[in-house]
Amino acid sequence: MFESLSRRIREAVDRLRGRGRISEADLRSTLREIRMALLEADVNFEVAKDFIASVQEKALGRQVLESLTPAEQILSLVYEELVALLGGSPVSPTLRAEGNLWFLVGLQGSGKTTQAAKLAAYYRSRGRRPLLVAADTQRPAAREQLRLLAERVGVPILELEDGERPQVTRRRLQEALRQDYRDLVLVDTAGRLQIDEALMEELAALKKELAPTETLLVIDAMMGQEALSVARAFDERVGVSGLILTKLDGDARGGAALSARAVTGKPIYFAGVSEKIEGLEPFYPDRLAQRILGMGDLQTLMERVKAAELEAPERAPTEFTLEDLINQMRQLRKLGGFQEVLGMLPGASRLLPPGVELDERAIARLEAIVLSMTPEERRNPKILNASRRKRIALGSGTSVQEVNRLIKNFDSAKEMFKALSRQRGRRWLGRLGR
Ligand code: GDP
Ligand code: MG
């Protein structure tokens, strides 16, 4: 997600690089390009307009035109504005010592059931005692889905009956909590394919009875602008206290995700980044903004590297070879959300031709190039003259340009990949990390 937006903003800003002072017309045309990029990424029209107006005002106020580094100045203004758009500082749901009851609401397919299980796992690993509640009173299959997830996570579940009335649910829940004390109740509510009055009434009635301390609207980031009118409808009828954006690992343009905070006025608490139970992360506006602007998300990466136990390379990092590079790429897959992880690495995209995304196929091509080299060539790319390069391109079914690019950018790429090796990686990332 966000690849195309990211590329277009960087292209717009890069055109100003090395230019010295720029004119007001240059500034306007750069901002116009960024506005187009936002709109094409499906950012809400009003949101994009306000965004650009604000950047422009600050640019003029801070005398970017007089600056000798206009590209850097504009990039940092865009960064600040993106962070603000996404909510500024990170916000977590309110969590008291006890008596927390959270509703998960949203359309069918948005990811409520999955996020309920993810939240249970997330908070249990932080010392909480969650209880899951399967509150779809119409679809036994929906309750069954949560039961299976609850079993996998190892968290108890209370399942509602078909057509169960909210008063009954409240009593059953009180009874369940009396028997087995829980400090965080996560209620997976029913969804519909579209907003309908019956759903809203059902939710409102259940909410009145259970009095949740948070009402979390789950929004599918793949859904586009329509997600935002859905969000407004839920807020008006049921009341929403915060958002969870799911499927940020998807390949949608991402504009709805970027607009969600501004359009609803609600904080984004969490981001769903994979189908797996571990695929839930607190939402950090600054990190996402950095990722979109290609600054790399070292903080998140560092945390994942710590969590994922990468194997240390066998040789000393000074001998890091093309073979190691490919091995590290393979290991990166273990971190989950392969493309997303690569997107967090500043410079990883330089291994590929412009416009080609870092997906498994592109990596397979890089791998094919390396596999077509002799062991000696892999250890010592310096010996790769024109005829060797041609042979490798032929052997790997790629082009000489692709081979050249891989070799040319191997040095900068290997720095990053080395950083992912376990022992030294933390120190390296630690130095860079903020
Ligand atoms: P519900 O109808 O709102 O309860 O949605 P589900 O929890 O059943 O999720 C719908 C689909 O989205 C399922 O296939 C999930 O595996 C998938 N899903 C949920 N969250 C994520 C996410 O963060 N990333 C991806 N890629 N898929 C997700
Ligand atoms: Mg569900």
Short mmCIF file of C-alpha atoms and ligand atoms in Angstrom, two decimals:
data_model
loop_
_atom_site.label_atom_id
_atom_site.label_comp_id
_atom_site.label_asym_id
_atom_site.label_seq_id
_atom_site.Cartn_x
_atom_site.Cartn_y
_atom_site.Cartn_z
CA MET A 1 0.00 0.00 0.00
CA PHE A 2 1.06 3.59 -0.64
CA GLU A 3 3.81 2.62 -3.12
CA SER A 4 2.50 4.73 -5.94
CA LEU A 5 1.75 7.72 -3.71
CA SER A 6 5.15 7.40 -2.19
CA ARG A 7 6.89 7.33 -5.55
CA ARG A 8 4.95 10.27 -6.92
CA ILE A 9 5.61 12.52 -3.95
CA ARG A 10 9.29 11.72 -4.07
CA GLU A 11 9.43 12.38 -7.80
CA ALA A 12 7.74 15.74 -7.36
CA VAL A 13 10.16 16.77 -4.63
CA ASP A 14 13.20 15.29 -6.36
CA ARG A 15 12.69 17.59 -9.32
CA LEU A 16 13.63 20.47 -7.02
CA ARG A 17 16.81 18.86 -5.79
CA GLY A 18 20.08 20.56 -6.43
CA ARG A 19 18.27 23.54 -7.86
CA GLY A 20 19.28 26.20 -5.35
CA ARG A 21 16.56 28.80 -4.90
CA ILE A 22 13.19 28.12 -6.47
CA SER A 23 10.43 30.44 -7.65
CA GLU A 24 6.93 30.62 -6.28
CA ALA A 25 5.76 29.06 -9.53
CA ASP A 26 8.08 26.09 -8.88
CA LEU A 27 6.64 25.70 -5.42
CA ARG A 28 3.09 25.82 -6.73
CA SER A 29 3.76 23.27 -9.42
CA THR A 30 5.42 20.90 -6.95
CA LEU A 31 2.48 21.22 -4.60
CA ARG A 32 0.08 20.69 -7.48
CA GLU A 33 1.84 17.45 -8.31
CA ILE A 34 1.65 16.32 -4.70
CA ARG A 35 -2.04 17.16 -4.65
CA MET A 36 -2.59 15.06 -7.77
CA ALA A 37 -0.65 12.22 -6.16
CA LEU A 38 -2.88 12.39 -3.09
CA LEU A 39 -6.05 12.43 -5.17
CA GLU A 40 -4.86 9.55 -7.28
CA ALA A 41 -4.13 7.63 -4.12
CA ASP A 42 -7.82 8.12 -3.35
CA VAL A 43 -7.34 10.64 -0.58
CA ASN A 44 -10.54 12.50 0.12
CA PHE A 45 -10.83 15.66 -1.99
CA GLU A 46 -11.30 18.11 0.88
CA VAL A 47 -8.53 16.47 2.85
CA ALA A 48 -6.10 16.79 -0.06
CA LYS A 49 -7.05 20.42 -0.62
CA ASP A 50 -6.53 21.37 3.02
CA PHE A 51 -3.31 19.41 3.12
CA ILE A 52 -1.78 21.33 0.22
CA ALA A 53 -3.07 24.68 1.45
CA SER A 54 -1.43 24.09 4.79
CA VAL A 55 1.90 23.01 3.30
CA GLN A 56 1.88 26.02 1.00
CA GLU A 57 1.15 28.44 3.80
CA LYS A 58 3.97 27.03 5.89
CA ALA A 59 6.33 26.99 2.93
CA LEU A 60 5.76 30.66 2.30
CA GLY A 61 5.87 31.45 6.01
CA ARG A 62 9.16 29.66 6.46
CA GLN A 63 10.65 31.19 3.39
CA VAL A 64 11.34 27.98 1.59
CA LEU A 65 11.79 30.07 -1.55
CA GLU A 66 14.81 31.75 -0.06
CA SER A 67 16.27 28.52 1.19
CA LEU A 68 19.16 26.82 -0.53
CA THR A 69 17.68 23.39 0.07
CA PRO A 70 14.07 23.77 -1.09
CA ALA A 71 13.52 20.06 -1.78
CA GLU A 72 14.52 19.07 1.75
CA GLN A 73 12.44 21.89 3.24
CA ILE A 74 9.34 20.90 1.31
CA LEU A 75 9.83 17.25 2.12
CA SER A 76 10.00 18.03 5.79
CA LEU A 77 6.87 20.19 5.58
CA VAL A 78 5.04 17.39 3.77
CA TYR A 79 6.25 15.00 6.43
CA GLU A 80 4.96 17.21 9.25
CA GLU A 81 1.64 17.61 7.51
CA LEU A 82 1.30 13.86 6.93
CA VAL A 83 1.98 13.16 10.57
CA ALA A 84 -0.65 15.71 11.53
CA LEU A 85 -3.11 14.22 9.04
CA LEU A 86 -2.65 10.81 10.61
CA GLY A 87 -3.30 12.16 14.06
CA GLY A 88 0.01 13.54 15.34
CA SER A 89 1.04 11.55 18.37
CA PRO A 90 0.11 7.90 18.75
CA VAL A 91 -3.02 7.26 20.81
CA SER A 92 -4.00 4.06 22.61
CA PRO A 93 -7.46 3.02 23.67
CA THR A 94 -8.32 3.80 27.26
CA LEU A 95 -7.37 0.89 29.43
CA ARG A 96 -8.31 0.93 33.07
CA ALA A 97 -7.10 -1.41 35.74
CA GLU A 98 -10.33 -3.37 35.35
CA GLY A 99 -13.80 -3.28 33.83
CA ASN A 100 -12.70 -2.66 30.25
CA LEU A 101 -15.27 -3.61 27.68
CA TRP A 102 -14.56 -2.88 24.05
CA PHE A 103 -16.92 -3.16 21.11
CA LEU A 104 -15.62 -3.96 17.68
CA VAL A 105 -18.01 -2.66 15.06
CA GLY A 106 -17.85 -2.41 11.29
CA LEU A 107 -19.04 -3.85 8.03
CA GLN A 108 -18.85 -7.55 7.33
CA GLY A 109 -15.44 -8.46 6.01
CA SER A 110 -13.73 -5.42 7.51
CA GLY A 111 -11.81 -7.68 9.86
CA LYS A 112 -13.67 -7.43 13.18
CA THR A 113 -13.43 -11.06 14.15
CA THR A 114 -9.76 -11.29 13.22
CA GLN A 115 -8.86 -8.07 15.04
CA ALA A 116 -10.81 -9.20 18.13
CA ALA A 117 -8.58 -12.27 18.31
CA LYS A 118 -5.47 -10.20 17.57
CA LEU A 119 -6.36 -7.76 20.34
CA ALA A 120 -6.89 -10.65 22.75
CA ALA A 121 -3.44 -12.01 21.92
CA TYR A 122 -1.84 -8.57 22.02
CA TYR A 123 -3.17 -7.64 25.44
CA ARG A 124 -2.74 -11.07 26.92
CA SER A 125 0.94 -10.90 26.12
CA ARG A 126 0.93 -7.61 28.04
CA GLY A 127 -0.43 -9.16 31.19
CA ARG A 128 -4.15 -8.66 30.65
CA ARG A 129 -6.90 -11.25 31.07
CA PRO A 130 -9.09 -10.93 27.98
CA LEU A 131 -12.46 -12.52 27.34
CA LEU A 132 -13.80 -12.72 23.80
CA VAL A 133 -17.52 -12.38 23.19
CA ALA A 134 -19.03 -13.64 19.93
CA ALA A 135 -22.03 -11.36 19.64
CA ASP A 136 -23.40 -12.10 16.20
CA THR A 137 -26.89 -13.26 17.08
CA GLN A 138 -27.75 -14.24 13.53
CA ARG A 139 -24.85 -16.11 12.06
CA PRO A 140 -23.62 -19.15 14.02
CA ALA A 141 -20.75 -19.41 11.53
CA ALA A 142 -19.48 -16.00 12.62
CA ARG A 143 -19.41 -17.16 16.26
CA GLU A 144 -17.73 -20.36 15.29
CA GLN A 145 -14.99 -18.40 13.50
CA LEU A 146 -14.25 -16.48 16.69
CA ARG A 147 -14.36 -19.65 18.78
CA LEU A 148 -11.71 -21.27 16.63
CA LEU A 149 -9.52 -18.17 16.88
CA ALA A 150 -10.07 -17.97 20.64
CA GLU A 151 -8.92 -21.56 20.97
CA ARG A 152 -5.83 -20.80 18.96
CA VAL A 153 -5.00 -17.77 21.06
CA GLY A 154 -5.91 -19.60 24.25
CA VAL A 155 -8.44 -17.07 25.51
CA PRO A 156 -11.93 -17.96 26.80
CA ILE A 157 -15.00 -17.07 24.82
CA LEU A 158 -18.64 -16.31 25.57
CA GLU A 159 -20.90 -17.14 22.68
CA LEU A 160 -24.32 -15.56 22.27
CA GLU A 161 -27.33 -17.59 21.21
CA ASP A 162 -29.30 -17.01 18.04
CA GLY A 163 -31.56 -14.01 18.60
CA GLU A 164 -30.32 -13.49 22.18
CA ARG A 165 -31.63 -10.25 23.69
CA PRO A 166 -29.17 -7.65 25.04
CA GLN A 167 -30.49 -7.88 28.62
CA VAL A 168 -29.83 -11.60 28.60
CA THR A 169 -26.35 -11.00 27.24
CA ARG A 170 -25.58 -8.54 30.02
CA ARG A 171 -26.61 -11.03 32.70
CA ARG A 172 -24.70 -13.87 31.08
CA LEU A 173 -21.62 -11.71 30.82
CA GLN A 174 -21.82 -10.65 34.48
CA GLU A 175 -22.19 -14.26 35.49
CA ALA A 176 -19.24 -15.33 33.32
CA LEU A 177 -17.04 -12.61 34.86
CA ARG A 178 -18.07 -13.62 38.36
CA GLN A 179 -16.91 -17.15 37.73
CA ASP A 180 -13.74 -16.24 35.89
CA TYR A 181 -12.33 -12.77 36.45
CA ARG A 182 -11.38 -10.90 33.26
CA ASP A 183 -10.22 -7.31 32.93
CA LEU A 184 -10.70 -6.81 29.19
CA VAL A 185 -13.84 -7.95 27.39
CA LEU A 186 -13.66 -7.82 23.61
CA VAL A 187 -17.04 -7.96 21.90
CA ASP A 188 -17.06 -9.02 18.26
CA THR A 189 -20.37 -7.62 17.04
CA ALA A 190 -22.41 -8.55 13.98
CA GLY A 191 -21.70 -6.86 10.67
CA ARG A 192 -23.62 -6.48 7.44
CA LEU A 193 -22.46 -6.05 3.89
CA GLN A 194 -24.00 -2.62 3.91
CA ILE A 195 -25.13 -0.18 6.50
CA ASP A 196 -28.69 -1.00 7.40
CA GLU A 197 -31.06 0.24 10.00
CA ALA A 198 -31.61 -3.14 11.62
CA LEU A 199 -27.90 -3.55 12.27
CA MET A 200 -27.59 -0.08 13.74
CA GLU A 201 -30.54 -0.64 16.06
CA GLU A 202 -29.17 -3.96 17.19
CA LEU A 203 -25.78 -2.44 17.92
CA ALA A 204 -27.24 0.56 19.70
CA ALA A 205 -29.37 -1.71 21.89
CA LEU A 206 -26.45 -3.94 22.80
CA LYS A 207 -24.30 -0.91 23.48
CA LYS A 208 -26.90 0.59 25.80
CA GLU A 209 -27.00 -2.62 27.79
CA LEU A 210 -23.27 -3.36 27.96
CA ALA A 211 -21.95 0.24 28.15
CA PRO A 212 -18.60 -0.37 26.45
CA THR A 213 -15.64 1.73 27.49
CA GLU A 214 -14.40 1.86 23.88
CA THR A 215 -16.23 1.42 20.60
CA LEU A 216 -13.68 0.55 17.95
CA LEU A 217 -14.65 0.92 14.33
CA VAL A 218 -12.81 -1.55 12.14
CA ILE A 219 -12.12 -0.09 8.69
CA ASP A 220 -10.85 -2.06 5.73
CA ALA A 221 -8.12 0.12 4.22
CA MET A 222 -8.61 -1.63 0.89
CA MET A 223 -12.14 -0.31 0.63
CA GLY A 224 -11.54 3.23 -0.60
CA GLN A 225 -13.61 6.36 -0.05
CA GLU A 226 -16.78 4.43 0.65
CA ALA A 227 -15.26 3.31 3.92
CA LEU A 228 -15.47 6.88 5.13
CA SER A 229 -19.20 7.30 4.65
CA VAL A 230 -19.59 3.99 6.41
CA ALA A 231 -17.50 5.38 9.26
CA ARG A 232 -19.69 8.47 9.53
CA ALA A 233 -22.83 6.35 9.59
CA PHE A 234 -21.50 4.17 12.41
CA ASP A 235 -20.44 7.20 14.38
CA GLU A 236 -23.79 8.93 14.02
CA ARG A 237 -25.86 5.89 14.96
CA VAL A 238 -23.71 3.99 17.41
CA GLY A 239 -20.92 6.36 18.43
CA VAL A 240 -17.30 5.48 17.75
CA SER A 241 -14.34 6.22 20.00
CA GLY A 242 -11.45 5.09 17.82
CA LEU A 243 -10.43 3.30 14.65
CA ILE A 244 -8.59 0.16 13.67
CA LEU A 245 -7.38 0.18 10.07
CA THR A 246 -7.03 -3.31 8.67
CA LYS A 247 -5.31 -4.76 5.61
CA LEU A 248 -2.66 -2.08 5.46
CA ASP A 249 -0.58 -4.86 3.94
CA GLY A 250 -2.89 -4.88 0.91
CA ASP A 251 -2.16 -3.28 -2.43
CA ALA A 252 -4.92 -0.70 -2.49
CA ARG A 253 -3.97 2.92 -3.05
CA GLY A 254 -4.42 3.72 0.61
CA GLY A 255 -6.09 7.10 0.37
CA ALA A 256 -9.01 6.10 2.54
CA ALA A 257 -6.62 5.05 5.27
CA LEU A 258 -4.91 8.41 5.04
CA SER A 259 -8.18 10.29 5.18
CA ALA A 260 -9.83 8.24 7.93
CA ARG A 261 -8.54 10.25 10.84
CA ALA A 262 -9.28 13.65 9.30
CA VAL A 263 -12.73 12.71 8.05
CA THR A 264 -13.95 11.00 11.23
CA GLY A 265 -12.01 13.00 13.79
CA LYS A 266 -11.32 9.72 15.62
CA PRO A 267 -7.87 8.49 16.55
CA ILE A 268 -6.42 5.46 14.78
CA TYR A 269 -5.40 3.08 17.54
CA PHE A 270 -4.16 0.06 15.64
CA ALA A 271 -3.20 -1.12 12.18
CA GLY A 272 -3.85 -4.63 10.91
CA VAL A 273 -0.88 -5.67 8.81
CA SER A 274 -1.50 -9.34 8.05
CA GLU A 275 -4.06 -12.07 8.40
CA LYS A 276 -2.04 -13.67 11.15
CA ILE A 277 -2.77 -13.29 14.83
CA GLU A 278 0.46 -11.32 15.30
CA GLY A 279 -0.51 -8.96 12.49
CA LEU A 280 -1.63 -6.06 14.64
CA GLU A 281 0.49 -3.04 15.49
CA PRO A 282 -0.13 0.13 17.44
CA PHE A 283 -0.58 2.92 14.92
CA TYR A 284 2.26 5.43 14.78
CA PRO A 285 1.52 8.44 12.56
CA ASP A 286 5.19 9.40 12.29
CA ARG A 287 6.30 5.95 11.23
CA LEU A 288 3.68 5.66 8.52
CA ALA A 289 4.54 9.14 7.24
CA GLN A 290 8.20 8.17 7.12
CA ARG A 291 7.36 5.04 5.24
CA ILE A 292 5.23 6.90 2.71
CA LEU A 293 8.00 9.42 2.12
CA GLY A 294 10.55 6.66 1.72
CA MET A 295 12.45 7.49 4.86
CA GLY A 296 12.18 3.90 5.99
CA ASP A 297 10.56 2.76 9.16
CA LEU A 298 13.52 1.75 11.21
CA GLN A 299 11.76 1.75 14.52
CA THR A 300 9.11 -0.75 13.50
CA LEU A 301 11.67 -2.82 11.68
CA MET A 302 13.90 -2.91 14.73
CA GLU A 303 11.04 -4.18 16.84
CA ARG A 304 10.25 -6.89 14.33
CA VAL A 305 13.85 -7.93 14.00
CA LYS A 306 13.95 -8.35 17.75
CA ALA A 307 10.76 -10.35 17.70
CA ALA A 308 11.58 -12.58 14.76
CA GLU A 309 14.92 -14.12 15.73
CA LEU A 310 16.81 -13.92 12.49
CA GLU A 311 19.71 -16.25 12.04
CA ALA A 312 23.07 -14.61 12.36
CA PRO A 313 25.22 -14.80 9.24
CA GLU A 314 27.97 -17.36 9.38
CA ARG A 315 30.73 -15.13 8.12
CA ALA A 316 31.80 -11.80 9.45
CA PRO A 317 29.75 -8.99 7.93
CA THR A 318 32.76 -7.57 6.12
CA GLU A 319 32.52 -10.58 3.83
CA PHE A 320 28.87 -10.04 3.10
CA THR A 321 28.29 -11.33 -0.41
CA LEU A 322 25.55 -11.41 -2.99
CA GLU A 323 24.69 -14.84 -1.72
CA ASP A 324 24.14 -13.44 1.75
CA LEU A 325 21.98 -10.75 0.27
CA ILE A 326 19.65 -13.31 -1.23
CA ASN A 327 19.67 -15.36 1.97
CA GLN A 328 18.73 -12.29 3.95
CA MET A 329 15.93 -11.54 1.55
CA ARG A 330 14.63 -15.05 2.04
CA GLN A 331 14.81 -14.61 5.77
CA LEU A 332 12.93 -11.37 5.51
CA ARG A 333 9.94 -13.40 4.42
CA LYS A 334 9.83 -14.83 7.91
CA LEU A 335 9.11 -11.38 9.23
CA GLY A 336 5.77 -11.53 7.45
CA GLY A 337 4.39 -8.95 5.08
CA PHE A 338 7.45 -9.32 2.88
CA GLN A 339 6.72 -6.39 0.61
CA GLU A 340 5.84 -4.20 3.52
CA VAL A 341 9.06 -5.03 5.34
CA LEU A 342 11.09 -4.22 2.25
CA GLY A 343 9.23 -0.96 1.93
CA MET A 344 10.53 -0.04 5.34
CA LEU A 345 14.13 -0.39 4.27
CA PRO A 346 15.44 2.87 2.92
CA GLY A 347 17.08 2.18 -0.41
CA ALA A 348 15.86 -1.37 -0.89
CA SER A 349 13.93 -0.23 -3.93
CA ARG A 350 17.16 0.83 -5.63
CA LEU A 351 17.89 -2.77 -6.51
CA LEU A 352 14.98 -2.68 -8.90
CA PRO A 353 14.17 -0.65 -11.99
CA PRO A 354 11.92 2.36 -11.36
CA GLY A 355 8.27 1.46 -11.29
CA VAL A 356 8.88 -2.16 -10.40
CA GLU A 357 7.54 -3.00 -6.99
CA LEU A 358 9.33 -5.01 -4.40
CA ASP A 359 7.25 -8.10 -4.59
CA GLU A 360 8.10 -11.75 -4.53
CA ARG A 361 8.41 -11.86 -8.29
CA ALA A 362 10.93 -9.06 -8.39
CA ILE A 363 12.91 -10.76 -5.66
CA ALA A 364 12.80 -14.02 -7.62
CA ARG A 365 14.44 -12.19 -10.54
CA LEU A 366 17.19 -10.88 -8.30
CA GLU A 367 17.62 -14.36 -6.97
CA ALA A 368 17.85 -15.75 -10.52
CA ILE A 369 20.62 -13.28 -11.32
CA VAL A 370 22.64 -14.31 -8.29
CA LEU A 371 22.06 -17.99 -8.98
CA SER A 372 23.43 -17.55 -12.49
CA MET A 373 26.76 -16.34 -11.13
CA THR A 374 29.66 -18.58 -10.34
CA PRO A 375 30.54 -18.85 -6.64
CA GLU A 376 33.55 -16.71 -7.26
CA GLU A 377 31.51 -14.00 -8.93
CA ARG A 378 29.12 -14.01 -6.02
CA ARG A 379 31.93 -13.53 -3.58
CA ASN A 380 33.70 -10.94 -5.63
CA PRO A 381 31.41 -8.97 -7.95
CA LYS A 382 34.37 -6.81 -9.01
CA ILE A 383 35.37 -9.41 -11.58
CA LEU A 384 32.06 -9.05 -13.39
CA ASN A 385 33.08 -7.62 -16.74
CA ALA A 386 30.78 -7.00 -19.67
CA SER A 387 30.90 -10.52 -21.08
CA ARG A 388 30.27 -12.11 -17.71
CA ARG A 389 27.32 -9.79 -17.18
CA LYS A 390 25.89 -10.73 -20.53
CA ARG A 391 26.22 -14.42 -19.73
CA ILE A 392 24.48 -13.91 -16.39
CA ALA A 393 21.62 -11.96 -17.97
CA LEU A 394 21.12 -14.72 -20.51
CA GLY A 395 21.38 -17.45 -17.93
CA SER A 396 18.89 -15.82 -15.57
CA GLY A 397 16.43 -14.73 -18.22
CA THR A 398 16.88 -11.11 -17.22
CA SER A 399 18.57 -8.16 -18.90
CA VAL A 400 22.09 -6.74 -18.66
CA GLN A 401 20.54 -3.58 -17.22
CA GLU A 402 19.01 -5.55 -14.38
CA VAL A 403 22.29 -7.27 -13.69
CA ASN A 404 24.09 -3.92 -13.73
CA ARG A 405 21.61 -2.40 -11.36
CA LEU A 406 21.92 -5.21 -8.86
CA ILE A 407 25.71 -5.00 -8.90
CA LYS A 408 25.84 -1.23 -8.84
CA ASN A 409 23.54 -0.96 -5.86
CA PHE A 410 24.73 -4.02 -4.04
CA ASP A 411 27.01 -1.99 -1.77
CA SER A 412 24.29 0.26 -0.42
CA ALA A 413 21.80 -2.60 -0.24
CA LYS A 414 24.16 -4.84 1.66
CA GLU A 415 24.49 -2.26 4.41
CA MET A 416 20.81 -2.50 5.07
CA PHE A 417 20.57 -6.22 4.83
CA LYS A 418 23.55 -6.67 7.05
CA ALA A 419 21.68 -4.58 9.54
CA LEU A 420 19.11 -7.30 9.75
CA SER A 421 21.56 -9.87 10.91
CA ARG A 422 20.84 -10.51 14.50
CA GLN A 423 23.69 -9.36 16.66
CA ARG A 424 25.18 -6.53 14.69
CA GLY A 425 21.83 -5.52 13.28
CA ARG A 426 20.45 -4.24 16.48
CA ARG A 427 23.42 -2.06 17.06
CA TRP A 428 23.30 -0.68 13.55
CA LEU A 429 19.60 -0.02 13.69
CA GLY A 430 20.06 1.27 17.18
CA ARG A 431 22.49 3.89 15.95
CA LEU A 432 20.10 5.03 13.28
CA GLY A 433 16.96 4.48 15.27
CA ARG A 434 15.31 7.44 16.79
P1 GDP B 1 -15.40 -9.54 9.85
O1 GDP B 1 -16.47 -9.99 8.89
O2 GDP B 1 -15.43 -8.04 10.00
O3 GDP B 1 -15.42 -10.24 11.14
O4 GDP B 1 -14.00 -9.84 9.12
P2 GDP B 1 -13.00 -11.05 9.36
O5 GDP B 1 -12.29 -10.87 10.66
O6 GDP B 1 -13.70 -12.33 9.17
O7 GDP B 1 -11.95 -10.77 8.21
C1 GDP B 1 -12.29 -10.79 6.83
C2 GDP B 1 -11.08 -11.22 6.04
O8 GDP B 1 -10.05 -10.26 6.14
C3 GDP B 1 -10.49 -12.52 6.54
O9 GDP B 1 -10.11 -13.28 5.41
C4 GDP B 1 -9.26 -12.09 7.32
O10 GDP B 1 -8.26 -13.07 7.32
C5 GDP B 1 -8.84 -10.87 6.56
N1 GDP B 1 -8.07 -9.90 7.36
C6 GDP B 1 -8.40 -9.37 8.55
N2 GDP B 1 -7.47 -8.48 8.96
C7 GDP B 1 -6.52 -8.45 8.00
C8 GDP B 1 -5.30 -7.72 7.83
O11 GDP B 1 -4.88 -6.89 8.64
N3 GDP B 1 -4.58 -7.99 6.69
C9 GDP B 1 -5.03 -8.88 5.75
N4 GDP B 1 -4.29 -9.07 4.66
N5 GDP B 1 -6.18 -9.56 5.89
C10 GDP B 1 -6.91 -9.35 6.99
MG MG B 2 -16.82 -11.58 11.79
#
